[in-house]
mmCIF file of C-alpha atoms in Angstrom:
data_model
loop_
_atom_site.group_PDB
_atom_site.id
_atom_site.type_symbol
_atom_site.label_atom_id
_atom_site.label_comp_id
_atom_site.label_asym_id
_atom_site.label_seq_id
_atom_site.Cartn_x
_atom_site.Cartn_y
_atom_site.Cartn_z
ATOM 1 C CA MET A 295 -81.566 61.977 -71.270
ATOM 2 C CA LEU A 296 -83.088 59.235 -69.204
ATOM 3 C CA LYS A 297 -82.442 55.547 -69.642
ATOM 4 C CA ALA A 298 -83.676 52.329 -68.005
ATOM 5 C CA THR A 299 -81.183 50.320 -66.096
ATOM 6 C CA LYS A 300 -81.129 47.234 -63.812
ATOM 7 C CA LYS A 301 -79.096 47.119 -60.622
ATOM 8 C CA ARG A 302 -78.259 43.912 -58.672
ATOM 9 C CA PHE A 303 -77.144 43.605 -55.048
ATOM 10 C CA ASP A 304 -76.146 40.247 -53.743
ATOM 11 C CA ILE A 305 -76.041 38.951 -50.127
ATOM 12 C CA LYS A 306 -74.890 35.533 -48.872
ATOM 13 C CA ILE A 307 -76.708 33.385 -46.476
ATOM 14 C CA LEU A 308 -74.229 31.079 -44.931
ATOM 15 C CA VAL A 309 -75.864 29.925 -41.616
ATOM 16 C CA ALA A 310 -79.378 28.518 -41.304
ATOM 17 C CA ASN A 311 -81.896 30.593 -39.352
ATOM 18 C CA SER A 312 -79.710 33.572 -39.600
ATOM 19 C CA SER A 313 -80.433 37.205 -40.341
ATOM 20 C CA VAL A 314 -78.277 38.975 -42.869
ATOM 21 C CA SER A 315 -78.489 42.750 -43.428
ATOM 22 C CA ASP A 316 -76.575 44.893 -45.820
ATOM 23 C CA THR A 317 -76.773 48.481 -47.292
ATOM 24 C CA PHE A 318 -75.982 49.273 -50.842
ATOM 25 C CA GLU A 319 -75.645 52.567 -52.517
ATOM 26 C CA LEU A 320 -77.329 53.348 -56.005
ATOM 27 C CA ASP A 321 -75.201 55.123 -58.537
ATOM 28 C CA LYS A 322 -75.385 58.880 -58.207
ATOM 29 C CA ASN A 323 -77.235 59.467 -61.534
ATOM 30 C CA ILE A 324 -80.205 57.160 -60.658
ATOM 31 C CA VAL A 325 -83.334 59.262 -60.579
ATOM 32 C CA LYS A 326 -86.076 56.734 -59.928
ATOM 33 C CA VAL A 327 -86.554 53.199 -58.774
ATOM 34 C CA HIS A 328 -89.433 51.637 -60.664
ATOM 35 C CA GLY A 329 -89.479 47.964 -59.444
ATOM 36 C CA ILE A 330 -87.963 45.216 -57.355
ATOM 37 C CA LEU A 331 -87.313 41.555 -57.691
ATOM 38 C CA VAL A 332 -85.583 38.981 -55.698
ATOM 39 C CA THR A 333 -83.874 35.716 -57.060
ATOM 40 C CA SER A 334 -81.383 33.212 -55.796
ATOM 41 C CA ASP A 335 -78.955 30.512 -56.917
ATOM 42 C CA LYS A 336 -81.194 28.086 -54.837
ATOM 43 C CA ASP A 337 -84.572 29.163 -55.769
ATOM 44 C CA ASP A 338 -86.346 26.590 -53.584
ATOM 45 C CA LEU A 339 -84.536 27.870 -50.403
ATOM 46 C CA LEU A 340 -85.471 31.424 -51.161
ATOM 47 C CA TYR A 341 -89.037 30.538 -51.892
ATOM 48 C CA TYR A 342 -89.704 28.370 -48.739
ATOM 49 C CA ARG A 343 -87.403 29.900 -46.175
ATOM 50 C CA GLY A 344 -86.903 33.555 -46.977
ATOM 51 C CA THR A 345 -88.378 36.841 -45.596
ATOM 52 C CA GLN A 346 -86.959 40.311 -45.988
ATOM 53 C CA LYS A 347 -87.398 43.899 -45.086
ATOM 54 C CA VAL A 348 -86.401 46.454 -47.811
ATOM 55 C CA GLU A 349 -85.860 50.169 -47.229
ATOM 56 C CA ILE A 350 -84.937 52.810 -49.818
ATOM 57 C CA ASN A 351 -83.847 56.128 -48.543
ATOM 58 C CA LYS A 352 -84.671 54.969 -45.028
ATOM 59 C CA GLU A 353 -88.348 54.470 -46.139
ATOM 60 C CA GLU A 354 -89.669 51.013 -45.605
ATOM 61 C CA PHE A 355 -91.227 49.357 -48.601
ATOM 62 C CA PHE A 356 -91.525 45.891 -47.339
ATOM 63 C CA PRO A 357 -91.635 45.142 -43.638
ATOM 64 C CA GLU A 358 -89.929 42.499 -41.622
ATOM 65 C CA ASN A 359 -91.303 38.992 -42.265
ATOM 66 C CA TYR A 360 -92.510 39.971 -45.851
ATOM 67 C CA GLU A 361 -92.069 36.601 -47.576
ATOM 68 C CA SER A 362 -89.597 36.329 -50.439
ATOM 69 C CA LYS A 363 -91.952 34.196 -52.503
ATOM 70 C CA LEU A 364 -94.163 37.323 -52.947
ATOM 71 C CA LEU A 365 -91.309 39.132 -54.716
ATOM 72 C CA MET A 366 -90.290 36.160 -56.912
ATOM 73 C CA SER A 367 -91.465 35.625 -60.542
ATOM 74 C CA GLY A 368 -91.336 32.272 -62.315
ATOM 75 C CA ILE A 369 -90.522 31.636 -65.910
ATOM 76 C CA ASN A 370 -94.233 31.699 -66.797
ATOM 77 C CA VAL A 371 -94.132 35.596 -66.259
ATOM 78 C CA ALA A 372 -93.113 37.723 -69.134
ATOM 79 C CA PRO A 373 -89.631 39.262 -68.507
ATOM 80 C CA LYS A 374 -90.959 42.820 -68.469
ATOM 81 C CA GLN A 375 -93.506 41.985 -65.952
ATOM 82 C CA ARG A 376 -91.449 40.248 -63.415
ATOM 83 C CA TYR A 377 -90.667 43.259 -61.205
ATOM 84 C CA TYR A 378 -92.835 44.362 -58.436
ATOM 85 C CA ASP A 379 -93.998 47.820 -59.323
ATOM 86 C CA LEU A 380 -93.006 50.495 -56.642
ATOM 87 C CA GLY A 381 -94.504 53.286 -58.606
ATOM 88 C CA GLY A 382 -91.322 55.198 -59.356
ATOM 89 C CA VAL A 383 -89.591 55.946 -56.062
ATOM 90 C CA ALA A 384 -87.045 58.916 -55.642
ATOM 91 C CA PRO A 385 -83.867 57.358 -54.484
ATOM 92 C CA GLY A 386 -83.174 60.228 -51.953
ATOM 93 C CA ASN A 387 -79.880 59.465 -50.278
ATOM 94 C CA GLY A 388 -79.453 56.419 -52.787
ATOM 95 C CA LEU A 389 -79.199 53.818 -49.866
ATOM 96 C CA VAL A 390 -80.998 50.551 -50.336
ATOM 97 C CA LYS A 391 -81.106 48.320 -47.149
ATOM 98 C CA ILE A 392 -82.151 44.674 -47.191
ATOM 99 C CA SER A 393 -82.657 42.717 -43.960
ATOM 100 C CA TYR A 394 -83.058 39.171 -44.912
ATOM 101 C CA LYS A 395 -84.190 36.364 -42.545
ATOM 102 C CA ASP A 396 -83.778 32.712 -43.201
ATOM 103 C CA LEU A 397 -86.115 30.274 -41.319
ATOM 104 C CA ASP A 398 -86.250 26.635 -41.222
ATOM 105 C CA ASP A 399 -88.879 24.907 -43.429
ATOM 106 C CA GLY A 400 -89.607 21.171 -43.320
ATOM 107 C CA ARG A 401 -89.605 20.979 -47.117
ATOM 108 C CA THR A 402 -85.955 22.057 -47.602
ATOM 109 C CA VAL A 403 -82.529 21.187 -46.315
ATOM 110 C CA PHE A 404 -80.278 24.214 -45.756
ATOM 111 C CA ALA A 405 -77.221 24.919 -47.811
ATOM 112 C CA PRO A 406 -75.333 28.186 -48.112
ATOM 113 C CA TYR A 407 -77.037 30.304 -50.829
ATOM 114 C CA ARG A 408 -76.984 33.645 -52.524
ATOM 115 C CA VAL A 409 -79.995 36.103 -52.553
ATOM 116 C CA SER A 410 -79.957 38.695 -55.217
ATOM 117 C CA LEU A 411 -82.034 41.903 -55.044
ATOM 118 C CA TYR A 412 -82.772 43.399 -58.507
ATOM 119 C CA LEU A 413 -83.896 47.063 -58.910
ATOM 120 C CA ASP A 414 -85.452 48.429 -61.982
ATOM 121 C CA CYS A 415 -84.192 51.971 -62.245
ATOM 122 C CA GLU A 416 -84.075 55.048 -64.341
ATOM 123 C CA MET A 417 -80.809 56.958 -64.722
ATOM 124 C CA GLU A 418 -79.577 60.091 -66.303
ATOM 125 C CA ASP A 419 -77.360 59.258 -69.280
ATOM 126 C CA GLU A 420 -74.847 61.851 -68.551
ATOM 127 C CA LEU A 421 -73.350 62.707 -65.102
ATOM 128 C CA MET B 228 -50.005 48.791 -60.790
ATOM 129 C CA THR B 229 -47.412 51.312 -59.964
ATOM 130 C CA ILE B 230 -48.414 54.665 -58.454
ATOM 131 C CA ASN B 231 -47.252 56.567 -61.557
ATOM 132 C CA LEU B 232 -49.257 54.427 -63.765
ATOM 133 C CA ALA B 233 -52.378 54.816 -61.493
ATOM 134 C CA LEU B 234 -51.973 58.631 -61.335
ATOM 135 C CA GLU B 235 -51.844 58.739 -65.171
ATOM 136 C CA TYR B 236 -54.664 56.236 -65.612
ATOM 137 C CA ILE B 237 -57.145 57.728 -63.042
ATOM 138 C CA PRO B 238 -57.856 61.113 -64.745
ATOM 139 C CA ARG B 239 -58.457 59.424 -68.187
ATOM 140 C CA ARG B 240 -60.648 56.845 -66.533
ATOM 141 C CA MET B 241 -62.785 59.562 -64.767
ATOM 142 C CA GLN B 242 -63.034 61.325 -68.008
ATOM 143 C CA GLU B 243 -64.359 58.242 -69.675
ATOM 144 C CA LEU B 244 -66.894 57.737 -66.947
ATOM 145 C CA GLY B 245 -68.067 61.338 -67.173
ATOM 146 C CA TYR B 246 -66.794 62.545 -63.727
ATOM 147 C CA ARG B 247 -64.444 65.009 -65.338
ATOM 148 C CA ALA B 248 -62.365 66.531 -62.412
ATOM 149 C CA ASP B 249 -65.204 66.249 -59.916
ATOM 150 C CA TYR B 250 -63.538 63.699 -57.577
ATOM 151 C CA TYR B 251 -61.153 63.421 -54.714
ATOM 152 C CA ILE B 252 -58.341 61.079 -54.505
ATOM 153 C CA ARG B 253 -56.819 59.628 -51.399
ATOM 154 C CA PHE B 254 -53.893 57.245 -50.835
ATOM 155 C CA ARG B 255 -54.999 54.457 -48.514
ATOM 156 C CA HIS B 256 -52.406 52.083 -46.946
ATOM 157 C CA PHE B 257 -54.115 49.294 -44.874
ATOM 158 C CA VAL B 258 -52.199 47.445 -42.207
ATOM 159 C CA LEU B 259 -53.799 43.947 -42.091
ATOM 160 C CA GLN B 260 -53.506 41.951 -38.953
ATOM 161 C CA PRO B 261 -52.762 38.255 -39.143
ATOM 162 C CA SER B 262 -55.421 36.415 -41.098
ATOM 163 C CA GLU B 263 -57.561 39.533 -41.052
ATOM 164 C CA GLU B 264 -60.685 39.788 -43.259
ATOM 165 C CA LEU B 265 -61.839 43.235 -44.154
ATOM 166 C CA ILE B 266 -64.826 44.558 -46.156
ATOM 167 C CA LEU B 267 -64.523 47.958 -47.623
ATOM 168 C CA ASP B 268 -67.637 49.811 -48.545
ATOM 169 C CA ALA B 269 -66.726 51.325 -51.860
ATOM 170 C CA ASP B 270 -70.200 52.037 -53.345
ATOM 171 C CA ASN B 271 -69.863 54.938 -55.806
ATOM 172 C CA GLN B 272 -66.124 54.873 -55.336
ATOM 173 C CA PHE B 273 -63.021 53.224 -56.931
ATOM 174 C CA PHE B 274 -60.106 51.671 -55.333
ATOM 175 C CA TYR B 275 -57.000 51.113 -57.397
ATOM 176 C CA LEU B 276 -54.485 48.608 -56.144
ATOM 177 C CA VAL B 277 -50.941 50.006 -56.258
ATOM 178 C CA GLU B 278 -47.490 48.688 -55.314
ATOM 179 C CA GLU B 279 -46.785 45.141 -54.127
ATOM 180 C CA ALA B 280 -49.744 43.001 -53.057
ATOM 181 C CA GLU B 281 -48.685 39.564 -51.998
ATOM 182 C CA ASN B 282 -50.324 36.924 -49.825
ATOM 183 C CA VAL B 283 -53.562 38.906 -49.990
ATOM 184 C CA LYS B 284 -56.793 38.490 -51.741
ATOM 185 C CA VAL B 285 -58.743 41.466 -53.008
ATOM 186 C CA GLU B 286 -62.178 40.603 -54.449
ATOM 187 C CA SER B 287 -65.053 42.647 -55.564
ATOM 188 C CA GLU B 288 -67.847 42.786 -58.218
ATOM 189 C CA THR B 289 -65.338 43.904 -60.777
ATOM 190 C CA GLY B 290 -62.954 41.003 -60.275
ATOM 191 C CA ILE B 291 -60.254 39.388 -58.077
ATOM 192 C CA PHE B 292 -56.663 40.094 -57.267
ATOM 193 C CA ASP B 293 -54.936 37.084 -55.792
ATOM 194 C CA LEU B 294 -51.438 35.947 -57.020
ATOM 195 C CA SER B 295 -52.213 32.433 -55.657
ATOM 196 C CA ASP B 296 -55.423 32.139 -57.533
ATOM 197 C CA THR B 297 -55.135 29.861 -60.532
ATOM 198 C CA THR B 298 -58.821 29.835 -61.568
ATOM 199 C CA THR B 299 -58.819 33.284 -63.143
ATOM 200 C CA ASN B 300 -57.310 34.359 -66.490
ATOM 201 C CA GLU B 301 -56.959 38.033 -65.454
ATOM 202 C CA MET B 302 -56.277 39.986 -62.296
ATOM 203 C CA GLN B 303 -58.298 43.095 -61.524
ATOM 204 C CA TYR B 304 -56.683 46.282 -60.150
ATOM 205 C CA GLU B 305 -59.638 48.505 -60.184
ATOM 206 C CA HIS B 306 -62.333 47.501 -57.552
ATOM 207 C CA GLN B 307 -65.756 48.948 -56.761
ATOM 208 C CA ASN B 308 -68.672 48.477 -54.411
ATOM 209 C CA LYS B 309 -68.145 45.973 -51.611
ATOM 210 C CA ILE B 310 -64.391 44.936 -51.598
ATOM 211 C CA HIS B 311 -63.466 41.793 -49.637
ATOM 212 C CA ILE B 312 -59.878 41.779 -48.422
ATOM 213 C CA THR B 313 -58.285 38.666 -47.000
ATOM 214 C CA ASN B 314 -54.728 38.503 -45.503
ATOM 215 C CA TYR B 315 -53.349 35.100 -46.098
ATOM 216 C CA LEU B 316 -50.362 35.684 -43.787
ATOM 217 C CA SER B 317 -50.197 34.701 -40.186
ATOM 218 C CA GLY B 318 -48.369 37.957 -39.623
ATOM 219 C CA ILE B 319 -48.954 41.629 -40.514
ATOM 220 C CA ASN B 320 -49.433 42.482 -44.198
ATOM 221 C CA HIS B 321 -49.693 45.813 -45.987
ATOM 222 C CA LEU B 322 -51.994 46.787 -48.948
ATOM 223 C CA ARG B 323 -51.978 50.051 -50.776
ATOM 224 C CA PHE B 324 -54.708 51.585 -52.809
ATOM 225 C CA ILE B 325 -55.525 54.875 -54.441
ATOM 226 C CA GLN B 326 -59.141 55.785 -53.559
ATOM 227 C CA VAL B 327 -61.078 57.826 -56.065
ATOM 228 C CA ILE B 328 -64.234 59.430 -54.617
ATOM 229 C CA PRO B 329 -66.646 61.091 -57.081
ATOM 230 C CA LYS B 330 -68.176 64.128 -55.625
ATOM 231 C CA HIS B 331 -71.791 64.545 -54.729
ATOM 232 C CA LYS B 332 -73.478 66.823 -57.179
ATOM 233 C CA ILE B 333 -75.198 69.033 -54.666
ATOM 234 C CA LYS B 334 -73.375 72.308 -54.287
ATOM 235 C CA THR B 335 -74.222 74.467 -51.203
ATOM 236 C CA THR B 336 -73.434 78.041 -50.464
ATOM 237 C CA ILE B 337 -72.531 77.465 -46.810
ATOM 238 C CA LYS B 338 -68.919 78.438 -46.397
ATOM 239 C CA ASN B 339 -67.408 80.140 -43.390
ATOM 240 C CA MET C 47 -87.883 70.311 -47.520
ATOM 241 C CA MET C 48 -84.894 70.010 -45.087
ATOM 242 C CA LYS C 49 -84.621 67.427 -42.408
ATOM 243 C CA GLU C 50 -82.086 66.621 -39.876
ATOM 244 C CA GLN C 51 -80.563 63.003 -39.727
ATOM 245 C CA VAL C 52 -77.727 61.390 -37.925
ATOM 246 C CA ILE C 53 -75.045 59.042 -39.271
ATOM 247 C CA ILE C 54 -73.704 56.689 -36.606
ATOM 248 C CA THR C 55 -70.181 55.195 -37.028
ATOM 249 C CA LYS C 56 -68.844 52.651 -34.636
ATOM 250 C CA ILE C 57 -65.036 52.621 -33.932
ATOM 251 C CA SER C 58 -63.989 49.412 -32.232
ATOM 252 C CA ILE C 59 -60.798 49.544 -30.203
ATOM 253 C CA LYS C 60 -59.024 46.301 -29.178
ATOM 254 C CA ARG C 61 -55.462 47.112 -28.432
ATOM 255 C CA LYS C 62 -53.645 49.643 -26.200
ATOM 256 C CA GLY C 63 -52.576 52.740 -28.042
ATOM 257 C CA GLU C 64 -54.497 51.715 -31.087
ATOM 258 C CA ARG C 65 -55.014 54.340 -33.735
ATOM 259 C CA LYS C 66 -57.982 53.825 -35.972
ATOM 260 C CA HIS C 67 -58.513 55.693 -39.245
ATOM 261 C CA PHE C 68 -62.006 55.690 -40.685
ATOM 262 C CA GLN C 69 -64.295 57.351 -43.317
ATOM 263 C CA ILE C 70 -67.812 58.358 -42.948
ATOM 264 C CA LYS C 71 -69.788 58.551 -46.221
ATOM 265 C CA LEU C 72 -72.157 61.335 -46.464
ATOM 266 C CA PRO C 73 -75.587 60.470 -48.164
ATOM 267 C CA LYS C 74 -76.119 61.824 -51.693
ATOM 268 C CA ASN C 75 -78.890 64.251 -50.530
ATOM 269 C CA THR C 76 -76.864 65.792 -47.687
ATOM 270 C CA LYS C 77 -76.726 69.636 -47.753
ATOM 271 C CA PHE C 78 -74.313 70.130 -44.819
ATOM 272 C CA ILE C 79 -72.991 68.695 -41.559
ATOM 273 C CA VAL C 80 -74.558 70.574 -38.699
ATOM 274 C CA GLY C 81 -73.195 68.866 -35.554
ATOM 275 C CA VAL C 82 -71.031 66.066 -34.062
ATOM 276 C CA GLU C 83 -71.195 64.231 -30.878
ATOM 277 C CA TYR C 84 -69.828 60.985 -29.468
ATOM 278 C CA GLY C 85 -70.639 58.165 -27.051
ATOM 279 C CA GLY C 86 -68.949 54.998 -26.044
ATOM 280 C CA ARG C 87 -69.392 51.513 -24.636
ATOM 281 C CA LEU C 88 -66.941 49.334 -22.699
ATOM 282 C CA ILE C 89 -66.970 45.856 -24.012
ATOM 283 C CA ASP C 90 -64.393 43.804 -22.123
ATOM 284 C CA HIS C 91 -61.470 44.355 -19.811
ATOM 285 C CA SER C 92 -61.030 40.841 -18.709
ATOM 286 C CA ASP C 93 -57.380 40.954 -19.599
ATOM 287 C CA ALA C 94 -56.810 43.254 -16.823
ATOM 288 C CA VAL C 95 -57.349 40.629 -14.118
ATOM 289 C CA VAL C 96 -53.505 40.383 -13.810
ATOM 290 C CA ILE C 97 -53.534 43.882 -12.409
ATOM 291 C CA ARG C 98 -53.613 43.975 -8.636
ATOM 292 C CA THR C 99 -56.459 46.480 -8.449
ATOM 293 C CA PRO C 100 -59.573 46.047 -10.531
ATOM 294 C CA LEU C 101 -59.888 48.436 -13.453
ATOM 295 C CA PRO C 102 -62.635 51.114 -12.808
ATOM 296 C CA ASP C 103 -65.306 51.170 -15.407
ATOM 297 C CA PRO C 104 -64.657 54.499 -16.977
ATOM 298 C CA PHE C 105 -68.180 54.814 -18.203
ATOM 299 C CA THR C 106 -69.656 54.802 -14.838
ATOM 300 C CA ASP C 107 -67.069 55.153 -12.001
ATOM 301 C CA PRO C 108 -65.204 58.418 -11.465
ATOM 302 C CA ILE C 109 -61.443 57.549 -11.358
ATOM 303 C CA PRO C 110 -59.928 57.812 -7.999
ATOM 304 C CA PRO C 111 -57.612 60.672 -7.566
ATOM 305 C CA VAL C 112 -53.791 60.078 -7.934
ATOM 306 C CA GLY C 113 -52.057 59.101 -4.678
ATOM 307 C CA THR C 114 -54.580 56.637 -3.118
ATOM 308 C CA GLY C 115 -51.708 54.122 -2.999
ATOM 309 C CA THR C 116 -53.440 51.159 -4.425
ATOM 310 C CA GLY C 117 -50.350 50.099 -6.268
ATOM 311 C CA GLY C 118 -52.257 49.086 -9.362
ATOM 312 C CA ALA C 119 -52.383 50.476 -12.898
ATOM 313 C CA VAL C 120 -54.188 53.619 -11.878
ATOM 314 C CA GLY C 121 -51.855 55.935 -10.072
ATOM 315 C CA THR C 122 -48.905 54.758 -7.926
ATOM 316 C CA GLY C 123 -48.085 57.262 -5.291
ATOM 317 C CA SER C 124 -47.935 56.989 -1.530
ATOM 318 C CA SER C 125 -50.785 56.011 0.627
ATOM 319 C CA GLY C 126 -53.378 58.527 1.215
ATOM 320 C CA ALA C 127 -56.951 58.852 2.381
ATOM 321 C CA THR C 128 -59.538 56.861 0.240
ATOM 322 C CA ASP C 129 -62.106 59.562 0.760
ATOM 323 C CA THR C 130 -61.386 62.657 -1.242
ATOM 324 C CA PRO C 131 -62.628 65.865 0.060
ATOM 325 C CA THR C 132 -65.402 67.132 -2.302
ATOM 326 C CA ALA C 133 -63.664 70.405 -2.815
ATOM 327 C CA PHE C 134 -60.846 68.713 -4.651
ATOM 328 C CA PHE C 135 -61.136 68.732 -8.485
ATOM 329 C CA LYS C 136 -60.743 65.152 -9.786
ATOM 330 C CA ARG C 137 -58.880 64.339 -13.011
ATOM 331 C CA ASN C 138 -61.209 62.961 -15.691
ATOM 332 C CA GLN C 139 -59.983 59.764 -17.363
ATOM 333 C CA LEU C 140 -59.096 60.429 -20.899
ATOM 334 C CA ILE C 141 -60.348 57.602 -23.125
ATOM 335 C CA GLY C 142 -58.879 58.898 -26.457
ATOM 336 C CA GLU C 143 -58.755 61.662 -29.039
ATOM 337 C CA LEU C 144 -61.119 61.999 -31.958
ATOM 338 C CA LYS C 145 -60.537 64.166 -35.027
ATOM 339 C CA LEU C 146 -62.616 64.633 -38.209
ATOM 340 C CA GLN C 147 -61.607 66.306 -41.470
ATOM 341 C CA SER C 148 -63.618 67.182 -44.551
ATOM 342 C CA CYS C 149 -62.243 66.794 -48.157
ATOM 343 C CA GLU C 150 -62.940 70.396 -48.918
ATOM 344 C CA GLU C 151 -60.730 72.084 -46.278
ATOM 345 C CA SER C 152 -57.364 71.391 -44.896
ATOM 346 C CA ASN C 153 -56.970 70.814 -41.038
ATOM 347 C CA TRP C 154 -59.561 69.300 -38.914
ATOM 348 C CA PHE C 155 -63.181 70.764 -38.405
ATOM 349 C CA PHE C 156 -63.711 68.697 -35.239
ATOM 350 C CA SER C 157 -61.216 67.678 -32.668
ATOM 351 C CA VAL C 158 -62.017 66.440 -29.275
ATOM 352 C CA ASP C 159 -60.738 64.521 -26.223
ATOM 353 C CA VAL C 160 -63.068 61.677 -25.363
ATOM 354 C CA PHE C 161 -63.969 61.428 -21.708
ATOM 355 C CA ALA C 162 -66.101 58.511 -20.412
ATOM 356 C CA SER C 163 -67.706 60.512 -17.554
ATOM 357 C CA ASP C 164 -67.546 63.559 -15.509
ATOM 358 C CA ALA C 165 -65.766 62.942 -12.365
ATOM 359 C CA ASN C 166 -66.600 66.353 -10.882
ATOM 360 C CA LEU C 167 -70.336 66.179 -10.965
ATOM 361 C CA GLY C 168 -70.300 66.126 -7.220
ATOM 362 C CA LEU C 169 -67.796 68.963 -6.823
ATOM 363 C CA GLY C 170 -68.736 71.204 -3.859
ATOM 364 C CA ASP C 171 -71.595 68.947 -2.703
ATOM 365 C CA PHE C 172 -71.248 68.944 1.026
ATOM 366 C CA SER C 173 -74.662 67.574 1.726
ATOM 367 C CA GLN C 174 -73.430 63.937 2.347
ATOM 368 C CA SER C 175 -76.990 63.002 1.390
ATOM 369 C CA GLY C 176 -76.137 59.351 0.795
ATOM 370 C CA PHE C 177 -77.334 59.802 -2.731
ATOM 371 C CA PRO C 178 -74.417 58.701 -4.886
ATOM 372 C CA ILE C 179 -73.603 61.012 -7.714
ATOM 373 C CA LYS C 180 -73.399 59.394 -11.044
ATOM 374 C CA ASP C 181 -73.683 60.530 -14.698
ATOM 375 C CA TYR C 182 -77.084 58.986 -15.039
ATOM 376 C CA THR C 183 -78.471 60.576 -11.924
ATOM 377 C CA HIS C 184 -76.911 64.027 -11.933
ATOM 378 C CA GLY C 185 -75.520 64.283 -15.448
ATOM 379 C CA ASN C 186 -75.934 67.359 -17.533
ATOM 380 C CA LYS C 187 -77.944 67.330 -20.798
ATOM 381 C CA ARG C 188 -75.613 66.298 -23.632
ATOM 382 C CA THR C 189 -75.919 68.213 -26.912
ATOM 383 C CA GLU C 190 -74.000 67.895 -30.126
ATOM 384 C CA GLU C 191 -71.121 70.255 -30.938
ATOM 385 C CA ILE C 192 -72.243 72.729 -33.633
ATOM 386 C CA VAL C 193 -70.243 72.705 -36.852
ATOM 387 C CA LYS C 194 -70.989 73.819 -40.410
ATOM 388 C CA VAL C 195 -69.355 71.791 -43.157
ATOM 389 C CA ASP C 196 -70.301 71.657 -46.776
ATOM 390 C CA ALA C 197 -71.489 68.326 -47.818
ATOM 391 C CA GLU C 198 -69.795 68.467 -51.172
ATOM 392 C CA SER C 199 -66.987 66.791 -49.232
ATOM 393 C CA THR C 200 -68.822 63.471 -50.064
ATOM 394 C CA ILE C 201 -66.812 61.697 -47.229
ATOM 395 C CA ILE C 202 -65.419 62.646 -43.887
ATOM 396 C CA GLN C 203 -62.078 61.362 -42.816
ATOM 397 C CA GLY C 204 -61.187 60.730 -39.178
ATOM 398 C CA TRP C 205 -59.032 58.975 -36.737
ATOM 399 C CA TYR C 206 -59.373 57.986 -33.165
ATOM 400 C CA LEU C 207 -56.284 57.378 -31.004
ATOM 401 C CA ASP C 208 -56.663 55.318 -27.778
ATOM 402 C CA SER C 209 -55.417 56.725 -24.508
ATOM 403 C CA PHE C 210 -57.325 54.579 -22.018
ATOM 404 C CA GLY C 211 -55.720 51.234 -22.814
ATOM 405 C CA LYS C 212 -52.374 52.974 -23.163
ATOM 406 C CA SER C 213 -52.599 54.610 -19.848
ATOM 407 C CA GLN C 214 -53.696 51.407 -18.084
ATOM 408 C CA LYS C 215 -50.961 49.358 -20.114
ATOM 409 C CA VAL C 216 -53.461 46.791 -21.019
ATOM 410 C CA ASP C 217 -55.510 45.956 -24.124
ATOM 411 C CA ILE C 218 -59.098 47.100 -23.366
ATOM 412 C CA LYS C 219 -62.002 46.457 -25.874
ATOM 413 C CA TYR C 220 -64.358 49.265 -26.287
ATOM 414 C CA GLU C 221 -66.388 51.045 -28.841
ATOM 415 C CA VAL C 222 -66.606 54.779 -29.552
ATOM 416 C CA ASN C 223 -69.597 55.863 -31.480
ATOM 417 C CA VAL C 224 -69.439 59.046 -33.566
ATOM 418 C CA TYR C 225 -72.675 60.864 -34.344
ATOM 419 C CA VAL C 226 -72.559 63.091 -37.290
ATOM 420 C CA TRP C 227 -75.765 65.342 -37.617
ATOM 421 C CA ILE C 228 -76.566 66.292 -41.231
ATOM 422 C CA ASN C 229 -79.185 68.384 -42.961
ATOM 423 C CA VAL C 230 -80.721 66.472 -45.816
ATOM 424 C CA GLU C 231 -82.947 67.662 -48.614
ATOM 425 C CA GLU C 232 -86.074 65.618 -48.968
#
């Protein structure tokens, strides 16, 4: 039986104008990735300063310099509609790679922040 | 956690999670250099802290193990996903885990 | 549909005689491991300045034969000719040993001595053509070693043991890259 689940992966941005990459593995029983969303503990920094490349199973879904603001949803968006629809991607090898870049923006002052990548997934209930 | 407790605990825990007997276990003994920080990639794996673990911090998404930490009400012995290990000593330190690796489901017929 | 991919693992060596254990995770959709090869990169041997003779770069220079009498870390012996006749077979510099094991079988499925370069590429070349023989000019094509390992193993265990730093008696920083070729199901 299939059920919906959300997965979250965090990366930390500690230095201004730095690039941070990390690869995460989805649970073995995840069969589809439906949507993607980014959030932060300092939303304004993510909104103004952030860009990221996202790959799932070595397939690029968002290229380098794709602005984080395009993957963020504010409180005016209904919770079920906040995720960017990927159309049901097969996880393949289950590896999700995010390459995030922080760039100076005159409207913000840098402080270390966390970027969270959320994935809306479907998983098999039993292993 | 003692090794005996871990060896009793692990099969039951794997049954709870639905892995049955489809996993490998390995005993890992890390030798940490002075003030070394180590990140273990334990996605889809479990690391169980066994034996003594002093002057060291083990932190992951499931919790933290650090005997000098006063901000937590509970210490975590079972760790998953990215595990951050910090050696507080300015000398060599030792850390022991039992690593549980659930198998991939794909079975092949290639065997020599 | 089956596709071939490669997993690259970097092993970083910093101390003489260092032994590094590592694990290579196989992706979920791996069918089997089909090949293994290795490469390397010298990072830094600046600690070696205390040695009377400069260390050869193992990744480009063939090691001079034993007996050249330089008095340094490489060979000690009596003085001898600095030009070695091309008919003499030179000893290759051993960098380290690499072994890989799967979880499904006991013993190692891959075990190799890691050499930086082939010191005998010019063996038997009497042409004296003035064209120096290097790995990158005269080297053979490198291919992976064929293996067949069931990917149900989920992870591959391995260790690498340094010989280069140990033989030179100095800490040398270098990297060894292990390339594991896999068949994946798309």
